[in-house]
PDB file of C-alpha atoms in Angstrom:
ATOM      1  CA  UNK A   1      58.195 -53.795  51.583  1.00 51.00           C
ATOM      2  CA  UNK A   2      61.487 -52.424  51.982  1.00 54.00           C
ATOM      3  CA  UNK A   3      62.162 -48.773  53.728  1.00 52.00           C
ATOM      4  CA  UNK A   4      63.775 -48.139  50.167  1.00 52.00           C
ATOM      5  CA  UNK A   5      60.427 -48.728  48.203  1.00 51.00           C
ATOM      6  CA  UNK A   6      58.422 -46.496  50.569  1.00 49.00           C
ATOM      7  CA  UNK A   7      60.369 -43.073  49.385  1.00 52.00           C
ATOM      8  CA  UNK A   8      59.352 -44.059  46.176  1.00 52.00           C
ATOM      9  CA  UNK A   9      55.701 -44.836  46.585  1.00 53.00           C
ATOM     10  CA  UNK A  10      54.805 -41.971  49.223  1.00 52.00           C
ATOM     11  CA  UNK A  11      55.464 -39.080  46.867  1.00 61.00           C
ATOM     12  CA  UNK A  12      53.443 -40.473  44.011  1.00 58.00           C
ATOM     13  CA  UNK A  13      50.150 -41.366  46.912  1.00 59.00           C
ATOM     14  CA  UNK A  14      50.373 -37.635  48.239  1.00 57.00           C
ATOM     15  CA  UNK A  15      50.119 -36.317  44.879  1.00 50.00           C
ATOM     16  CA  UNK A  16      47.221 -38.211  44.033  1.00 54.00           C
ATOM     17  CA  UNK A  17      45.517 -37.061  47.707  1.00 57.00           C
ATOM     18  CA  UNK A  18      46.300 -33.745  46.610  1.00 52.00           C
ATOM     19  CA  UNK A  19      44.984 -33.870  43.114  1.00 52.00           C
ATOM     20  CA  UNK A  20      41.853 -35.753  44.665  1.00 54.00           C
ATOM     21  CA  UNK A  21      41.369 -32.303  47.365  1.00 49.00           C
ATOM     22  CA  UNK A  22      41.889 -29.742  44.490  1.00 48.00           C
ATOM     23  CA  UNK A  23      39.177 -31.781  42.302  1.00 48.00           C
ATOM     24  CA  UNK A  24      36.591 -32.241  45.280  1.00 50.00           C
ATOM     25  CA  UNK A  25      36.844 -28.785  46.160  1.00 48.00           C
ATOM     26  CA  UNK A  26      36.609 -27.322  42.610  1.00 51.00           C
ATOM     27  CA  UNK A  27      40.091 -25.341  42.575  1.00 43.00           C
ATOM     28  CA  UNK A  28      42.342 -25.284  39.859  1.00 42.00           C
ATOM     29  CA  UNK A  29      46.298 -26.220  40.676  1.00 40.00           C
ATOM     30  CA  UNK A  30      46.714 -22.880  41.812  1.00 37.00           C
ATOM     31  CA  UNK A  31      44.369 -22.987  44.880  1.00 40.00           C
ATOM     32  CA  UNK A  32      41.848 -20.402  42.881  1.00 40.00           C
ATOM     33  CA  UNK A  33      38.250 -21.325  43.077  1.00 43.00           C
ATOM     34  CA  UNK A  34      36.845 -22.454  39.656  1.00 45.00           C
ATOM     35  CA  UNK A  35      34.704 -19.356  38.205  1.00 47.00           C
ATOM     36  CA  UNK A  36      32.384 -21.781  36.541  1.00 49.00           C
ATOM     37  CA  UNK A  37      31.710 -23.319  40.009  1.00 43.00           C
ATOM     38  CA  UNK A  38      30.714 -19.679  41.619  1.00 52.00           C
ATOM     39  CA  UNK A  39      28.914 -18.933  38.312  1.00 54.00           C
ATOM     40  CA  UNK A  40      24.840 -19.034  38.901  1.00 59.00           C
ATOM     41  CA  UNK A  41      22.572 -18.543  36.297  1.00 58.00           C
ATOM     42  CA  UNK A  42      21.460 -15.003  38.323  1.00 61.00           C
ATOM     43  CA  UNK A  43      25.037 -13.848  37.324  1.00 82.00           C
ATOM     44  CA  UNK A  44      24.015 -13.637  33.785  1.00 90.00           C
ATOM     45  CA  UNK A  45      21.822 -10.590  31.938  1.00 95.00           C
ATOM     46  CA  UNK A  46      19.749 -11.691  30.040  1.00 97.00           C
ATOM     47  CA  UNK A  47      17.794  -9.699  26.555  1.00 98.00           C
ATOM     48  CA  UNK A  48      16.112 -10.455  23.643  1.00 99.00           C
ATOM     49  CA  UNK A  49      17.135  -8.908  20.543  1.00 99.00           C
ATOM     50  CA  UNK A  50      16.836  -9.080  16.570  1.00 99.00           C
ATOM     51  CA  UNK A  51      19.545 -10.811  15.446  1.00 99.00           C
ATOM     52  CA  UNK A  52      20.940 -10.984  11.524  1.00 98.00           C
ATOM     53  CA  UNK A  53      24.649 -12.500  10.063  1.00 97.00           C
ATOM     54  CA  UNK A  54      27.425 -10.729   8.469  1.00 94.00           C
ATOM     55  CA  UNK A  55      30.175 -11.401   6.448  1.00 94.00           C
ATOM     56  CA  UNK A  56      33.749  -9.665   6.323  1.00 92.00           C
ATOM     57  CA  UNK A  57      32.666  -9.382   2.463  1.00 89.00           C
ATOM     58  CA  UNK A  58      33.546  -5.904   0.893  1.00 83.00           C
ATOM     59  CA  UNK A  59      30.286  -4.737   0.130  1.00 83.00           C
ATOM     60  CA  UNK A  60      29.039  -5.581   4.096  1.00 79.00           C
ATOM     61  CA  UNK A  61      31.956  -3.555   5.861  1.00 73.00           C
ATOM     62  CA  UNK A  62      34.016  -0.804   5.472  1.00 68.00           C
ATOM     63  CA  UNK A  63      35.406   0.144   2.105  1.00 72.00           C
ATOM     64  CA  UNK A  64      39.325  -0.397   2.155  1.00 73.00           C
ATOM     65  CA  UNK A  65      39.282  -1.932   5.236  1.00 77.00           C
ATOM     66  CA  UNK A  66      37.818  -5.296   4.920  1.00 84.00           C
ATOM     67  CA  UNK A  67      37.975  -7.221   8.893  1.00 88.00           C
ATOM     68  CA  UNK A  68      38.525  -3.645  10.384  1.00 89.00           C
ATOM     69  CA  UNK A  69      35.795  -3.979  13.535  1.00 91.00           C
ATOM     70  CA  UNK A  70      34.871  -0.411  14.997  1.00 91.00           C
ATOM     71  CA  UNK A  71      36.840  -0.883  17.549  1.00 93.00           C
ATOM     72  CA  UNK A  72      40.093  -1.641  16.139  1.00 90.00           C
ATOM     73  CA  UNK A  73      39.725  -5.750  15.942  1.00 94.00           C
ATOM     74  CA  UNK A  74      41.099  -7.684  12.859  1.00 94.00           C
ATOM     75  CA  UNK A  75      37.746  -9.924  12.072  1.00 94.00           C
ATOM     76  CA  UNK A  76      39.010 -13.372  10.452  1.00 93.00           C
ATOM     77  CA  UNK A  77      36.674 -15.719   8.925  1.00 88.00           C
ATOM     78  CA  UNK A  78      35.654 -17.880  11.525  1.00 89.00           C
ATOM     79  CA  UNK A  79      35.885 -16.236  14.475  1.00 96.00           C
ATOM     80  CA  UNK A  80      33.076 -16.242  17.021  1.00 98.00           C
ATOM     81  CA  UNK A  81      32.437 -12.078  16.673  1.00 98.00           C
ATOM     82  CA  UNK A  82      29.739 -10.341  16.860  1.00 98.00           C
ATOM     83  CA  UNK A  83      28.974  -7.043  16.466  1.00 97.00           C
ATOM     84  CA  UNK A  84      25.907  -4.853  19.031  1.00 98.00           C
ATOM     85  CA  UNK A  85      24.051  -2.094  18.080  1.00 98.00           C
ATOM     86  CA  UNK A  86      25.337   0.941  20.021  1.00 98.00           C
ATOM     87  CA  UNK A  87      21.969   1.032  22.919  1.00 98.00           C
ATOM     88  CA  UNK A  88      23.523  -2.148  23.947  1.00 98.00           C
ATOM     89  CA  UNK A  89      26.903  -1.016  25.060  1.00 98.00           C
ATOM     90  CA  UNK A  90      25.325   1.245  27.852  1.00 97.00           C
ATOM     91  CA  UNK A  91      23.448  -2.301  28.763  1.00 96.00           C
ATOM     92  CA  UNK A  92      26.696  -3.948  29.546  1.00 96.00           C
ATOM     93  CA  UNK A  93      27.287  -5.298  25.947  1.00 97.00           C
ATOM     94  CA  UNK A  94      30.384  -3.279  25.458  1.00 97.00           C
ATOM     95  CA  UNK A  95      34.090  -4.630  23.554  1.00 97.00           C
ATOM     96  CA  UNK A  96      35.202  -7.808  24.392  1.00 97.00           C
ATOM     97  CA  UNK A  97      32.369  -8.917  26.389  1.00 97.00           C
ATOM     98  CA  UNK A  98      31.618 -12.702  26.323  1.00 97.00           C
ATOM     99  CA  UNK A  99      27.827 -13.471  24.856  1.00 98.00           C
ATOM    100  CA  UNK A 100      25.863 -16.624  24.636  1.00 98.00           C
ATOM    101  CA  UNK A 101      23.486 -16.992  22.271  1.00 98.00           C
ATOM    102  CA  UNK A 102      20.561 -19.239  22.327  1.00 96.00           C
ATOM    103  CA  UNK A 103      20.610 -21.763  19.986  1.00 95.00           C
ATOM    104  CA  UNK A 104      24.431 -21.412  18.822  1.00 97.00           C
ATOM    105  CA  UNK A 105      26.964 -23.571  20.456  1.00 97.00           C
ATOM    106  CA  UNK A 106      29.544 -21.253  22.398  1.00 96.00           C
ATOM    107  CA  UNK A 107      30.649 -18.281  23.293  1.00 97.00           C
ATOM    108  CA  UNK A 108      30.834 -15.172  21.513  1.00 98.00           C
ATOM    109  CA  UNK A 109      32.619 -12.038  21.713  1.00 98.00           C
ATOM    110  CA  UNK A 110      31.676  -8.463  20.988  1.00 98.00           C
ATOM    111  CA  UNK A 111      34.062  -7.299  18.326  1.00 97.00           C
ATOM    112  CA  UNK A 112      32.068  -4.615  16.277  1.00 96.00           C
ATOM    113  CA  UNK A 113      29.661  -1.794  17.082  1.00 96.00           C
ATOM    114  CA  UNK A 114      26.454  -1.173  14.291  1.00 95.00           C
ATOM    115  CA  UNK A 115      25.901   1.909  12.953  1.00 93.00           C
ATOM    116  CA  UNK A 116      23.979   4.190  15.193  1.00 96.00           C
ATOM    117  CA  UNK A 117      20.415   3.705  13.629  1.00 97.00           C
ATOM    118  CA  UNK A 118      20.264   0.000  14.708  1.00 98.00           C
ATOM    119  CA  UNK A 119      18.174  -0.680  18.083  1.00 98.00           C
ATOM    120  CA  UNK A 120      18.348  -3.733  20.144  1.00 99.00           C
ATOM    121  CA  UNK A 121      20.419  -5.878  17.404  1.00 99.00           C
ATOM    122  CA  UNK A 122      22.962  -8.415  17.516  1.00 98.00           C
ATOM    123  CA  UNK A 123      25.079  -9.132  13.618  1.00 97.00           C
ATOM    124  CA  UNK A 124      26.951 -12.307  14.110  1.00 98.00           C
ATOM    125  CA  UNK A 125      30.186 -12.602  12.391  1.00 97.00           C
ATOM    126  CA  UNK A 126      29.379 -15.647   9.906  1.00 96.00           C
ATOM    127  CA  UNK A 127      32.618 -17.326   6.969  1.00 94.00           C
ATOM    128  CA  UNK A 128      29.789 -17.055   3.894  1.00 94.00           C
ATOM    129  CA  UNK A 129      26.837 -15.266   2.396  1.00 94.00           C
ATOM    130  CA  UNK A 130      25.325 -18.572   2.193  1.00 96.00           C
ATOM    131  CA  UNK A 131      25.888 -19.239   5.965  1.00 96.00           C
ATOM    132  CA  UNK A 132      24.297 -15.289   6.201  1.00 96.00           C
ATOM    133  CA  UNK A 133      20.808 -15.784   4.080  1.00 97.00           C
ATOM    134  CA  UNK A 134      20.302 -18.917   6.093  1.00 97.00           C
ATOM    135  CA  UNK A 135      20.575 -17.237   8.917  1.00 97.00           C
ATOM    136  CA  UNK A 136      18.245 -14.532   7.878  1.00 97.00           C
ATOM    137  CA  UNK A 137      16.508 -12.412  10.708  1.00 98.00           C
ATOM    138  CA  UNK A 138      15.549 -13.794  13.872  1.00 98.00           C
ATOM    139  CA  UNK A 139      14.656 -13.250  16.915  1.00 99.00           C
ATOM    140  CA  UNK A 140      17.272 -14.207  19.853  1.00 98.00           C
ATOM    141  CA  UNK A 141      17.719 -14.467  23.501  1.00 99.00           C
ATOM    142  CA  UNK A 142      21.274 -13.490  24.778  1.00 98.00           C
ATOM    143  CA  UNK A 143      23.366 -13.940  27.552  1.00 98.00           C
ATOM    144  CA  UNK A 144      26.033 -12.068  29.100  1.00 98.00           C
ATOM    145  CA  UNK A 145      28.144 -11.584  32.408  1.00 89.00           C
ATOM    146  CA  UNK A 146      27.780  -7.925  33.160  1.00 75.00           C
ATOM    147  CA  UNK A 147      31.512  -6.715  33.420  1.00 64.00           C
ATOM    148  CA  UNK A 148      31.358  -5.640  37.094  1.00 59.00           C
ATOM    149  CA  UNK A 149      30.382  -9.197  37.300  1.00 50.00           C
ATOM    150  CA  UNK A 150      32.551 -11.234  35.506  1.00 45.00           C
TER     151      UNK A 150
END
């Protein structure tokens, strides 16, 4: 090997060293720990709570103002929302926050707030009635990163 080919090979071997450090020590290319990696399933609060489906239909939501959330959010069909009843926003559950819930794949976000005489109650944001009645009322366990947390 030339000296002329080594110029060209070095840079390209001391990238892949230093993508092969960032990956073993769970950083991202800026040098910032991974969250997921410092993430430990103590992190998370957990609650169980009655859980039911809405859609952004009329007759389910506000009068004139169809995918107006409580707190200002346009609602799209779709969209993994869901809205708390208001004892839960004291508990951590407040706008924005990011919420697992058992047996759905992903992660939600709180969107909405119920009206004040729901207790303990999740509505999840679903595209169709259909989607809604099969649903039904059930029973949940969800998870959340407390904001002070997170």
């Amino acid at each position: 090997m030339q000296c002329a080919d080594l110029k060209y090979h070095f840079p390209r071997r001391a990238c892949l060293g230093l993508v092969m450090c960032l990956f073993a020590l769970g950083c991202d290319a800026r040098g910032i720990p991974d969250s997921k990696s410092q993430e430990s399933p103590r992190d998370w609060q957990t609650l169980e709570v009655l859980a039911t489906a809405y859609t952004l239909a009329e007759d389910e939501t506000k009068k004139g103002n169809v995918g107006l959330a409580a707190w200002g959010d346009r609602l799209k069909p779709g969209m993994k929302a869901i809205a708390v009843s208001r004892d839960l926003i004291p508990k951590g559950l407040d706008h924005r926050t990011r919420v697992k819930i058992e047996g759905l794949p992903g992660t939600y976000v709180v969107r909405d707030k119920m009206n004040r005489r729901w207790r303990n109650k999740v509505d999840i944001l679903v595209k169709n009635k259909r989607r809604a009645r099969e649903w039904g009322k059930r029973p949940v366990v969800i998870r959340w990163l407390d904001a002070g947390e997170s």
